Short mmCIF file of C-alpha atoms in Angstrom, two decimals:
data_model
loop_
_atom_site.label_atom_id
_atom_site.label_comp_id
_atom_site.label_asym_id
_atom_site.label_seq_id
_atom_site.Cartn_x
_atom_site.Cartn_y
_atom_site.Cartn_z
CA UNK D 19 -18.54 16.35 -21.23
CA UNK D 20 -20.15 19.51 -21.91
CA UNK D 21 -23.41 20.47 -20.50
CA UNK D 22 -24.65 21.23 -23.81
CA UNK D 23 -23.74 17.34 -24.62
CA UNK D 24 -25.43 16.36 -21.05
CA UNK D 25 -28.96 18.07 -22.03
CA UNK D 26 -29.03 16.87 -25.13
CA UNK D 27 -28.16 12.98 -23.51
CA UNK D 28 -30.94 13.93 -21.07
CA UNK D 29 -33.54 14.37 -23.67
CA UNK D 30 -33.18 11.63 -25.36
CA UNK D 31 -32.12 9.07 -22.44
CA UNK D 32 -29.57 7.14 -24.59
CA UNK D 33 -28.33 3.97 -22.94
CA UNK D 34 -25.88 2.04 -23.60
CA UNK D 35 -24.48 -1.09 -23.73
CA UNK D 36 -27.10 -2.52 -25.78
CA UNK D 37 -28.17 -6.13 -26.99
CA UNK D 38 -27.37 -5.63 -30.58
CA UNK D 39 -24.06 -8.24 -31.43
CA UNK D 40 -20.85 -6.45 -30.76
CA UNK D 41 -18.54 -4.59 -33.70
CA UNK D 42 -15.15 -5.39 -33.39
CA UNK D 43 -13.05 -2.92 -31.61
CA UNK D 44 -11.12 -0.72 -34.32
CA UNK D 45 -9.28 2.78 -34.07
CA UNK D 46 -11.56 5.91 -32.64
CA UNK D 47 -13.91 6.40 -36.00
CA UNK D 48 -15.24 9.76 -37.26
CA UNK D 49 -18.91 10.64 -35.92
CA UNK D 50 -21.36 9.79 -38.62
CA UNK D 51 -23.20 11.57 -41.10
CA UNK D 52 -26.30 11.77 -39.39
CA UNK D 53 -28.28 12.36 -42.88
CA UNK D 54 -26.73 8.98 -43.76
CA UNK D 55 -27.45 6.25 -41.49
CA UNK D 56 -30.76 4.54 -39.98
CA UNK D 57 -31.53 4.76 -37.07
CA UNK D 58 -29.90 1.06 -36.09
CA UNK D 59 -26.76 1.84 -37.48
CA UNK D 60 -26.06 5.11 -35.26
CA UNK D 61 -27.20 2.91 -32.24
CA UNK D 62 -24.43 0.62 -33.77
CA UNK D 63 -21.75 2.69 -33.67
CA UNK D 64 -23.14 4.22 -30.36
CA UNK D 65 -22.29 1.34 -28.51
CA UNK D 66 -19.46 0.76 -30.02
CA UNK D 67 -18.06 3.59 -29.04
CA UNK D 68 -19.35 2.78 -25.15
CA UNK D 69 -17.74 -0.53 -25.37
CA UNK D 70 -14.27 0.65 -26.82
CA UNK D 71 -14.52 2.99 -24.18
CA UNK D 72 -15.29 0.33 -21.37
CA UNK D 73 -12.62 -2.04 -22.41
CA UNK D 74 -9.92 1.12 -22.85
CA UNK D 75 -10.86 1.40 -19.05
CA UNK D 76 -10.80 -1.74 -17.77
CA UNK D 77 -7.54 -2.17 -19.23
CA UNK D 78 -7.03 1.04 -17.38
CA UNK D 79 -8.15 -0.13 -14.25
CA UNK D 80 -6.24 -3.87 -14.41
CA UNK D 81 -2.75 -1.89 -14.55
CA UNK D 82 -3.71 0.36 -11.75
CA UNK D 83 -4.30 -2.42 -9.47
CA UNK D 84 -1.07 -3.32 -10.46
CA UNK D 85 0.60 -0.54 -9.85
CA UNK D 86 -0.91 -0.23 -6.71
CA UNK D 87 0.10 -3.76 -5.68
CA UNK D 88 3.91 -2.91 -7.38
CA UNK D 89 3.92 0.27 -5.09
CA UNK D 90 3.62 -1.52 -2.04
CA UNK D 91 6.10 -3.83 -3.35
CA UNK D 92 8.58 -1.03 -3.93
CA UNK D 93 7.87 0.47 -0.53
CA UNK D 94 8.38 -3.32 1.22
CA UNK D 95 11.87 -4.06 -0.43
CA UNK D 96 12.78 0.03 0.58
CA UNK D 97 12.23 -1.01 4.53
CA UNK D 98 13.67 -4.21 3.99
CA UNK D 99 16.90 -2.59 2.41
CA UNK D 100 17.05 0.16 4.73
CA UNK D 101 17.09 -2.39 8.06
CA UNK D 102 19.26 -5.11 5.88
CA UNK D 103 21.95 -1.91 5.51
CA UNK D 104 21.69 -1.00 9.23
CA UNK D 105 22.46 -4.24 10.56
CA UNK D 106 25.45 -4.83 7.95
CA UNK D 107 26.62 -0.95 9.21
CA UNK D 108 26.45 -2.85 12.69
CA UNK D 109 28.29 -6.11 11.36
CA UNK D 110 30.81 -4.20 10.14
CA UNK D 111 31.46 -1.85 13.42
CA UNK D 112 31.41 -5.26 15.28
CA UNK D 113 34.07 -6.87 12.93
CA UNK D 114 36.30 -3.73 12.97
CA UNK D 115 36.46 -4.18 16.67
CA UNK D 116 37.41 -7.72 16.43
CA UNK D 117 39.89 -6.50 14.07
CA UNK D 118 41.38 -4.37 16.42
CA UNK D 119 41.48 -6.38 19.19
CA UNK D 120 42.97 -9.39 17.51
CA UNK D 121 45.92 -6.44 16.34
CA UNK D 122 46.56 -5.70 19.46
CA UNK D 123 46.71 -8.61 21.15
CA UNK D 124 48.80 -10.29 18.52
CA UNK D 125 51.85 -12.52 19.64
CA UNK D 126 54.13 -15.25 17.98
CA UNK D 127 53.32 -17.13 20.81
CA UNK D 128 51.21 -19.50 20.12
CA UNK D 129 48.39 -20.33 22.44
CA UNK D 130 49.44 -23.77 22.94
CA UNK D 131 53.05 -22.85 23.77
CA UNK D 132 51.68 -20.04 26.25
CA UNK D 133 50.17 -22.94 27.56
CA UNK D 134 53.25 -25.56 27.93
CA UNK D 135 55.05 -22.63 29.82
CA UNK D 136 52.13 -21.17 32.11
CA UNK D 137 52.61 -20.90 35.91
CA UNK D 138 49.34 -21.72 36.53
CA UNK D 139 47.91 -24.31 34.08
CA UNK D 140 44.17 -24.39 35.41
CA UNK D 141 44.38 -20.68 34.93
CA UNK D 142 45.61 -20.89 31.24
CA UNK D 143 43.05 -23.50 30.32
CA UNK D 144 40.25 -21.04 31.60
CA UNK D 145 42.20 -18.56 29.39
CA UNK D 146 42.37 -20.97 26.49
CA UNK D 147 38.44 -22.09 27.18
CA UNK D 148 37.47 -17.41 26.59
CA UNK D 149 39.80 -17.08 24.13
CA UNK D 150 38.01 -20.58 22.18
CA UNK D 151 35.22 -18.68 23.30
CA UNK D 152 36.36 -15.08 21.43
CA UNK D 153 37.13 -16.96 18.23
CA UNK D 154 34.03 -18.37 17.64
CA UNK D 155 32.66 -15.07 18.21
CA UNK D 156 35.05 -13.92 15.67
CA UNK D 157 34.01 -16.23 13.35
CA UNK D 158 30.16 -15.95 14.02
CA UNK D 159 30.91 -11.82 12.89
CA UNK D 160 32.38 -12.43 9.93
CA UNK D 161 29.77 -15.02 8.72
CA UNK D 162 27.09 -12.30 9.78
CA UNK D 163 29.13 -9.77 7.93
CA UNK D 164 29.31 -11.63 4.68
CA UNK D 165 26.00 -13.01 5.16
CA UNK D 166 24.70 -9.28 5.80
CA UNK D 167 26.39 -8.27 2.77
CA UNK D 168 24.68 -10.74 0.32
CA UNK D 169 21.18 -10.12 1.62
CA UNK D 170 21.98 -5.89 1.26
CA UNK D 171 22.82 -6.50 -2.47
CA UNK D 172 20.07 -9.17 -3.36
CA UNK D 173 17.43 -6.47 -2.05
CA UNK D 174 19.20 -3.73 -3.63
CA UNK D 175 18.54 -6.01 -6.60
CA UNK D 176 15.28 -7.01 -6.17
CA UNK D 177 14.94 -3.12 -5.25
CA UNK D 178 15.97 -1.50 -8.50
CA UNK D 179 14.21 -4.04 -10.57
CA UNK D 180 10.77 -3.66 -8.70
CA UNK D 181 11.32 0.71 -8.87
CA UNK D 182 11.85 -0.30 -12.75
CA UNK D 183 8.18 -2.41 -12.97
CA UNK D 184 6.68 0.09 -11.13
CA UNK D 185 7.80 3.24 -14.03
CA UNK D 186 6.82 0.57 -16.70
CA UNK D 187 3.56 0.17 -15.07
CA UNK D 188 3.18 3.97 -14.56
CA UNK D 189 3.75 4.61 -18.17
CA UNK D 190 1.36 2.07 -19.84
CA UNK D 191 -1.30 3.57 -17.31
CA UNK D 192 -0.58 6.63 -18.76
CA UNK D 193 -1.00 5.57 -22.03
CA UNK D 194 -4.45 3.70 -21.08
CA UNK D 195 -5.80 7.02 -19.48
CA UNK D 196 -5.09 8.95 -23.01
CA UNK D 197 -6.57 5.96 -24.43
CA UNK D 198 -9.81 6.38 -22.31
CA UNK D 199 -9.76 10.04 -23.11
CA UNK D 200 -9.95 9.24 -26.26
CA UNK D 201 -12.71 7.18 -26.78
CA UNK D 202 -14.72 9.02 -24.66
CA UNK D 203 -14.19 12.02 -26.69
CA UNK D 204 -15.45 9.78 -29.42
CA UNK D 205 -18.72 9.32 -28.17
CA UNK D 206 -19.22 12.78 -26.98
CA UNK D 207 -18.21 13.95 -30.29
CA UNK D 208 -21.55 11.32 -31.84
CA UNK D 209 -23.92 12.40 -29.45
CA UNK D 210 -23.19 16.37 -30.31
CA UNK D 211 -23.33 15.57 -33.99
CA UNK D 212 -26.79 14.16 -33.72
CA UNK D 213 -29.99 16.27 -33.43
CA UNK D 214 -32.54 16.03 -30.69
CA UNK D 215 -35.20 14.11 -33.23
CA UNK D 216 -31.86 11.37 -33.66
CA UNK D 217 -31.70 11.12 -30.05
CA UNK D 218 -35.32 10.64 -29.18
CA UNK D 219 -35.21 7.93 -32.35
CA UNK D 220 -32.53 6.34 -30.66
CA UNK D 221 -34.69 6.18 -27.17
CA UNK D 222 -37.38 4.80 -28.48
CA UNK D 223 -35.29 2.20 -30.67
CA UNK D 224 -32.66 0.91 -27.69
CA UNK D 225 -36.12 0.72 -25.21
CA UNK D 226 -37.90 -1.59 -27.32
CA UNK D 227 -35.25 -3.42 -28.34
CA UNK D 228 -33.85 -3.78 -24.84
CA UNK D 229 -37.68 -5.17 -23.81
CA UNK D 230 -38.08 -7.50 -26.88
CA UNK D 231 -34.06 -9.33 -25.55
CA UNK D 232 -35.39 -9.25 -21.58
CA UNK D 233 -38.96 -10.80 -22.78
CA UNK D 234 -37.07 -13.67 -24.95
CA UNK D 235 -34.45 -14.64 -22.38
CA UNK D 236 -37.12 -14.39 -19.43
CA UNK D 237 -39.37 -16.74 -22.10
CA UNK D 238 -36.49 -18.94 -22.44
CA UNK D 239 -36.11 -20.73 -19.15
CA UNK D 240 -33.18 -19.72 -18.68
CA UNK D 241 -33.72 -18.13 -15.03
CA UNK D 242 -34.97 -20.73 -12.81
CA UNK D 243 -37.43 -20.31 -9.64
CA UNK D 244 -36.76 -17.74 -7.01
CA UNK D 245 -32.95 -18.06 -5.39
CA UNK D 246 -32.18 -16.89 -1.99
CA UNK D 247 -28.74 -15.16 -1.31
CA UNK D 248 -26.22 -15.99 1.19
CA UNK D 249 -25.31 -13.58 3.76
CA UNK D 250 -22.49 -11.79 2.23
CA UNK D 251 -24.32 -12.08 -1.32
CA UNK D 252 -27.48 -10.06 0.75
CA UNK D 253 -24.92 -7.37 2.22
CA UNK D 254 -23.05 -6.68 -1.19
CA UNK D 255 -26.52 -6.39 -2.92
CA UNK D 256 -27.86 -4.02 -0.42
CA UNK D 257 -24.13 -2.15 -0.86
CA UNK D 258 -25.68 -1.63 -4.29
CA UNK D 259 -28.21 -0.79 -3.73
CA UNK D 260 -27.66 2.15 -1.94
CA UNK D 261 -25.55 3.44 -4.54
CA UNK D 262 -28.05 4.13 -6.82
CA UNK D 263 -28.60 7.18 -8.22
CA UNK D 264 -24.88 7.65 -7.94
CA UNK D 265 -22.87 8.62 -11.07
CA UNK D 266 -21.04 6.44 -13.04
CA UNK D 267 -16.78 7.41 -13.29
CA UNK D 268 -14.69 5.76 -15.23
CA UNK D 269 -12.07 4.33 -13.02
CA UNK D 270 -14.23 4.95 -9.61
CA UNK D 271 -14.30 3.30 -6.37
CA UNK D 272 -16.66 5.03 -4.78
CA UNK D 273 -18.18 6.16 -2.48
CA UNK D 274 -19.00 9.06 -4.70
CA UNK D 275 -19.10 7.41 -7.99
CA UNK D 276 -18.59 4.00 -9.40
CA UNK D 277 -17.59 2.02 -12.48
CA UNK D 278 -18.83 -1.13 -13.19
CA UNK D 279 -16.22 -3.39 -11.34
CA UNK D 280 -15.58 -0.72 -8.95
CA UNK D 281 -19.28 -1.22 -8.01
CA UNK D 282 -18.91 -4.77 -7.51
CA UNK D 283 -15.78 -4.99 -6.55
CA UNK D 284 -16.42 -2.56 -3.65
CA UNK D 285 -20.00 -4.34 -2.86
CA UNK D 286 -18.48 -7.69 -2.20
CA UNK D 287 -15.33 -5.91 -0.45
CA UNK D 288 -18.01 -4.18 2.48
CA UNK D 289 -20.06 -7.75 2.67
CA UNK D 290 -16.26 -9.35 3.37
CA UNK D 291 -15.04 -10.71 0.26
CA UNK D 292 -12.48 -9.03 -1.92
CA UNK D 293 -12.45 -10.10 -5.62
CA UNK D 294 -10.64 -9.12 -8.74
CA UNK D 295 -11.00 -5.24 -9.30
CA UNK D 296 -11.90 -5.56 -13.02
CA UNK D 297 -14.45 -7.28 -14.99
CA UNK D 298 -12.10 -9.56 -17.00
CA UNK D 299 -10.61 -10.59 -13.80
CA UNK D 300 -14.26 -11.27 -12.01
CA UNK D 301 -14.79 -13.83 -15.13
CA UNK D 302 -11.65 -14.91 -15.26
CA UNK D 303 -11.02 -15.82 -11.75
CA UNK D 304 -14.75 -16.19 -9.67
CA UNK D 305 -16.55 -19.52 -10.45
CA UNK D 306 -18.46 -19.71 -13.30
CA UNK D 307 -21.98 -21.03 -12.32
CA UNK D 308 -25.32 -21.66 -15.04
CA UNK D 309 -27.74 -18.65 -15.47
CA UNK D 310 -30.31 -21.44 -13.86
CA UNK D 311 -28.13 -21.33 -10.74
CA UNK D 312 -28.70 -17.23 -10.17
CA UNK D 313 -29.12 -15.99 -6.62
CA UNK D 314 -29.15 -12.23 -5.61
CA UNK D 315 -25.42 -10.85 -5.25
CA UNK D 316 -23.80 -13.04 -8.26
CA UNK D 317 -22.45 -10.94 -11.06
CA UNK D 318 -23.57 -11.03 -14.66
CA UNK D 319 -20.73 -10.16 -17.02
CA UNK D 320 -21.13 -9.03 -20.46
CA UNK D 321 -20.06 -9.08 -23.65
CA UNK D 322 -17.34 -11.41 -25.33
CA UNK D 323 -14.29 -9.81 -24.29
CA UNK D 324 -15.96 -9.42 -20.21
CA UNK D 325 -15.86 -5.52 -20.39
CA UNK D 326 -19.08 -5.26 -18.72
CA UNK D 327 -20.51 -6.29 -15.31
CA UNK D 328 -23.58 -5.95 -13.12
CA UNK D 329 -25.00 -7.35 -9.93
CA UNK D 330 -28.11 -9.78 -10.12
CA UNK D 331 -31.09 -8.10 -8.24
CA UNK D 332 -33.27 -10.86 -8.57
CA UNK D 333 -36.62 -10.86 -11.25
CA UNK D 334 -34.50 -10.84 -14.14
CA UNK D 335 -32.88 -7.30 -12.94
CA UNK D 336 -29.50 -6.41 -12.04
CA UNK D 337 -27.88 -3.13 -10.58
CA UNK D 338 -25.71 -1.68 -12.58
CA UNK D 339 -22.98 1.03 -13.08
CA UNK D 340 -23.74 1.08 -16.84
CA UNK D 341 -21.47 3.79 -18.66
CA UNK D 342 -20.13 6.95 -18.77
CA UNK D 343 -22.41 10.16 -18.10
CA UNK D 344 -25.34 7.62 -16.72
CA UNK D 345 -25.78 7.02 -12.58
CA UNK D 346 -25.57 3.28 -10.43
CA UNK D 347 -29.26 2.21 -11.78
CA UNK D 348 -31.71 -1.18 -11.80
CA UNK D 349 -32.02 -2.42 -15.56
CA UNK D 350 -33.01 -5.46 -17.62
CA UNK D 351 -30.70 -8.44 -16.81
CA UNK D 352 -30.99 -8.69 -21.03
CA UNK D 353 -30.31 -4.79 -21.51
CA UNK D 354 -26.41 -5.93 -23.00
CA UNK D 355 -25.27 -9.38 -24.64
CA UNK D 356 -24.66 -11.99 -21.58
CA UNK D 357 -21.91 -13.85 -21.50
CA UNK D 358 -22.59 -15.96 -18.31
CA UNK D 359 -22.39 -15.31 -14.50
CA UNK D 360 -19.72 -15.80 -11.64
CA UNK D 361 -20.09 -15.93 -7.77
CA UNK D 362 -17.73 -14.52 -5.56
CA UNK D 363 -18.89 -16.82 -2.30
CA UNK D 364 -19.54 -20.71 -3.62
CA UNK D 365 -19.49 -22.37 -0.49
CA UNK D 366 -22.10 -19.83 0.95
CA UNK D 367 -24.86 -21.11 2.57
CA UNK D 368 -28.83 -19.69 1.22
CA UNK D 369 -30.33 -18.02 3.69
CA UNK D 370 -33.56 -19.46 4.95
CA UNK D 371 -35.30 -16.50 5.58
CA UNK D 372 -35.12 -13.37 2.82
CA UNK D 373 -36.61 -10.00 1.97
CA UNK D 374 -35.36 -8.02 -0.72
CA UNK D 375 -33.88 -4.67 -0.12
CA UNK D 376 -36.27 -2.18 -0.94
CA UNK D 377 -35.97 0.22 -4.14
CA UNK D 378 -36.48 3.93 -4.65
CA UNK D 379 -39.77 4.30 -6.50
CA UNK D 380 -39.26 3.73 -10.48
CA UNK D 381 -36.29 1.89 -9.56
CA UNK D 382 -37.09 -1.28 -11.41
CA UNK D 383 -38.57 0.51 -14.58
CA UNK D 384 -35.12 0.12 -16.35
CA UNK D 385 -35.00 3.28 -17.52
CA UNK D 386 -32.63 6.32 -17.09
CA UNK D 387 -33.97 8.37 -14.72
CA UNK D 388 -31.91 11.38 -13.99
CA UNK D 389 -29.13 10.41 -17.00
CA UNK D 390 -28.04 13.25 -17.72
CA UNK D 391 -27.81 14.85 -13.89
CA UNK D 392 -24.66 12.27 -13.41
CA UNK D 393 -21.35 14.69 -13.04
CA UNK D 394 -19.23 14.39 -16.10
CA UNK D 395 -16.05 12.04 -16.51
CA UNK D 396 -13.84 14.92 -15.67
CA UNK D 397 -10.92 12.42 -14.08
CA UNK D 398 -10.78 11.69 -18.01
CA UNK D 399 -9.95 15.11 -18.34
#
């Protein structure tokens, strides 16, 4: 993103992912005629373009996790295969020995004639007991050998097929990345085409409608008294909380910049719990649990498709990693459609005693403070 695109973003302090209904997602559209369309409508296709974005890279993110479980996979089978072909090389040492010495010693004789005519018969039974003794050795090789020989080629197998998932994987997550590329050259190719006056417009529209959705859902009931966290849902929201001000990368992990999931993913992941990596996963997976029911640390996800999440604050706030070219910020638990909440610890216990962590002054204004300082998507470049 260019920083003539950044300073124009940072005087109008666009946000995104607002509470208008979502467009369906559709191929990367041409930046509008800005002498043609209200001021609604380029909001419209503003978000759009964030949310085609967002689900381009959470799609992005799902088959890097993935491909970073199918790596491990690859590199598991590899030792396996490796040992599995060492002890077969030693099978097969051990049964070329036996093969030897059973040439060598071979006789027509057989061992219970050798016996009838022995000298000493006490002394050929002992003989007869090591060489009973030999042949089940013999035997115990060659079932080793074959046996070492099936297990070599069923992880060769299981090998090849898993180095196949893991190129498959590596070229749809190719394709994803040019997809996020894409779409975020879409939006940076709206907000050049649109003057400072459109921008500011845009401000001022998004803020007050942003604050009209927060003051009908607060008036709605649907947030019930004050909910205390558990333990690990205080330690991920503190996580969060001191990522703020950090900027928001598509794909990120932290600790230097976050996505949405990332964020939470990586909050609940220092209090103790892992959970899913992407958003659609979080919904998909974490209990679902009434908006009445929300305690600080449960996620609020977004959105129809779940390309969107945040962590509840408390108030009727969340923290958020909200989009591309913005930083880890406190906003409006109405600031983007809701779809309903999930929480990663459901047999956590309240605390009984709770203080909230404390916020960086004009924190919990909602706005975007410090926008357009965020560093660029350049891994989307």
């Amino acid at each position: 993103m260019s920083g003539r695109l950044l300073r124009l973003v940072c005087t109008a302090t666009v946000a995104a992912h607002a509470v208008l209904a979502a467009v369906p997602a559709a191929a990367a559209p041409q930046p509008p005629v800005p002498g043609k369309r209200t001021v609604a409508e380029l909001l419209t296709d503003l978000r759009r373009l964030y949310r085609e974005a967002e689900r381009a890279t959470e799609s992005h993110n799902a088959t890097e996790e993935k491909l970073r479980k199918q790596r491990t996979e690859v590199r598991r089978l590899d030792t396996a295969l490796a040992r599995a072909r060492l002890a077969l090389q030693d099978s097969r040492s051990s049964a070329g020995r036996l093969a030897r010495q059973q040439y060598q010693g071979s006789t027509d004789i057989s061992p219970y004639v050798r016996l009838l005519l022995a000298r000493d018969p006490q002394r050929a039974l002992e003989q007869g007991h090591v060489i009973g003794q030999l042949a089940r050795e013999r035997a115990k090789t060659v079932a080793e050998l074959a046996g070492g020989e099936r297990k070599a080629d069923e992880l060769a197998r299981k090998a090849r097929t898993a180095l196949d998932r893991q190129l498959t994987l590596a070229a749809r997550q190719k394709k994803q990345r040019d997809e996020v590329r894409r779409r975020l050259d879409a939006v940076e190719e709206m907000l050049a085409s649109l003057s400072a006056e459109q921008l500011a417009a845009l401000a001022e529209f998004e803020k007050n409608g942003i604050a009209k959705a927060q003051k009908e859902f607060l008036a709605s009931g649907a947030l019930s008294s004050v909910q205390k966290p558990t333990q690990q849902g205080d330690r991920a929201l503190r996580y969060a909380v001191r990522q703020l001000g950090k900027p928001y990368e598509w794909g990120a992990e932290g600790p230097k910049s976050f996505d949405c999931s990332g964020l939470t993913s990586q909050a609940w992941a220092k209090a103790g719990t892992t959970i899913p990596r992407t958003s659609q996963e979080q919904w998909a997976r974490l209990k679902r649990i009434p908006m009445s029911a929300l305690r600080p640390g449960d996620l609020v996800v977004y959105f129809p498709e779940a390309t969107h999440v945040a962590m509840y604050l408390g108030d009727g706030m969340v923290v958020q990693a909200p989009r591309p070219g913005a930083k880890v910020k406190v906003s409006p638990i109405a600031a983007n459609p809701i779809l309903g909440a999930v929480r990663p610890d459901p047999d956590g216990e309240p605390l009984r005693r709770y203080a909230p962590p404390k916020l960086p002054k004009g924190a919990m204004d909602g706005s975007d403070e410090g926008y357009a300082s965020a560093a660029p998507p350049t891994s989307a470049r």
